[in-house]
């Protein structure tokens, strides 16, 4: 992945994590020690000289699709989910800045009192100044997931890869927590992910990554030092590419 630990192959990456990744073992909401641990992972990568942006889901607070399944109108439910991502982004910003990492929360839905509106050129400038950009509120549109938002923002920011932090160390043909014989892929193509329904990201996100030749690195966020380790050519992961 890299020439050595001081010369990462990727100069600019986007880290996509689910909202559930921030709730620890409590089953709901934000778990401050977990948020702090993820922030430390981001700091370690930023300290390598890598420019980092983030997209965080909102499923730990509210998931639009589940809300609509329970009878709520889908558009309203999705907007509530977008607001949940803003809350998570603000929590991550606070954790990063406690580590003296400058960051900006940038929302697709304008809310000037708490964060910046999304302006692509301004966001790129923040990255060039080594600030961590946390993109919130998805794409600003209902019916699109934060996976799609992550792929869209990574493409707009000219990121060289998307790092998808999950509970497992890569992409498997079935759930490794339920099936001991589950097979892990080292490399898999976008088309295989779509054809085999491997569940890396939703179909529109995978298609957008494929069209923009944007590799997706799937790794375990629960592995301490995993994010930095992969950029340093170590650890276990799955690479989704063309």
Tab-separated table of C-alpha atoms in Angstrom, residues 168-185 196-200 238:
chain	number	residue	atom	x	y	z
A	168	UNK	CA	-15.067	-7.161	10.349
A	169	UNK	CA	-11.683	-7.165	8.623
A	170	UNK	CA	-12.880	-7.163	5.033
A	171	UNK	CA	-15.561	-8.416	2.680
A	172	UNK	CA	-16.893	-11.944	3.192
A	173	UNK	CA	-19.179	-14.122	1.094
A	174	UNK	CA	-21.454	-14.423	4.150
A	175	UNK	CA	-21.586	-13.120	7.709
A	176	UNK	CA	-18.395	-14.389	9.426
A	177	UNK	CA	-19.975	-13.915	12.855
A	178	UNK	CA	-22.720	-16.400	11.971
A	179	UNK	CA	-20.850	-18.742	9.613
A	180	UNK	CA	-17.367	-19.992	10.657
A	181	UNK	CA	-16.708	-21.158	7.080
A	182	UNK	CA	-17.230	-17.667	5.620
A	183	UNK	CA	-14.649	-16.806	2.963
A	184	UNK	CA	-12.858	-13.463	3.045
A	185	UNK	CA	-11.947	-11.780	-0.215
A	196	UNK	CA	-23.064	-11.406	-5.457
A	197	UNK	CA	-24.828	-8.832	-3.235
A	198	UNK	CA	-21.803	-8.706	-0.935
A	199	UNK	CA	-23.125	-5.748	1.025
A	200	UNK	CA	-20.029	-3.539	0.968
A	238	UNK	CA	-10.358	-6.224	1.233
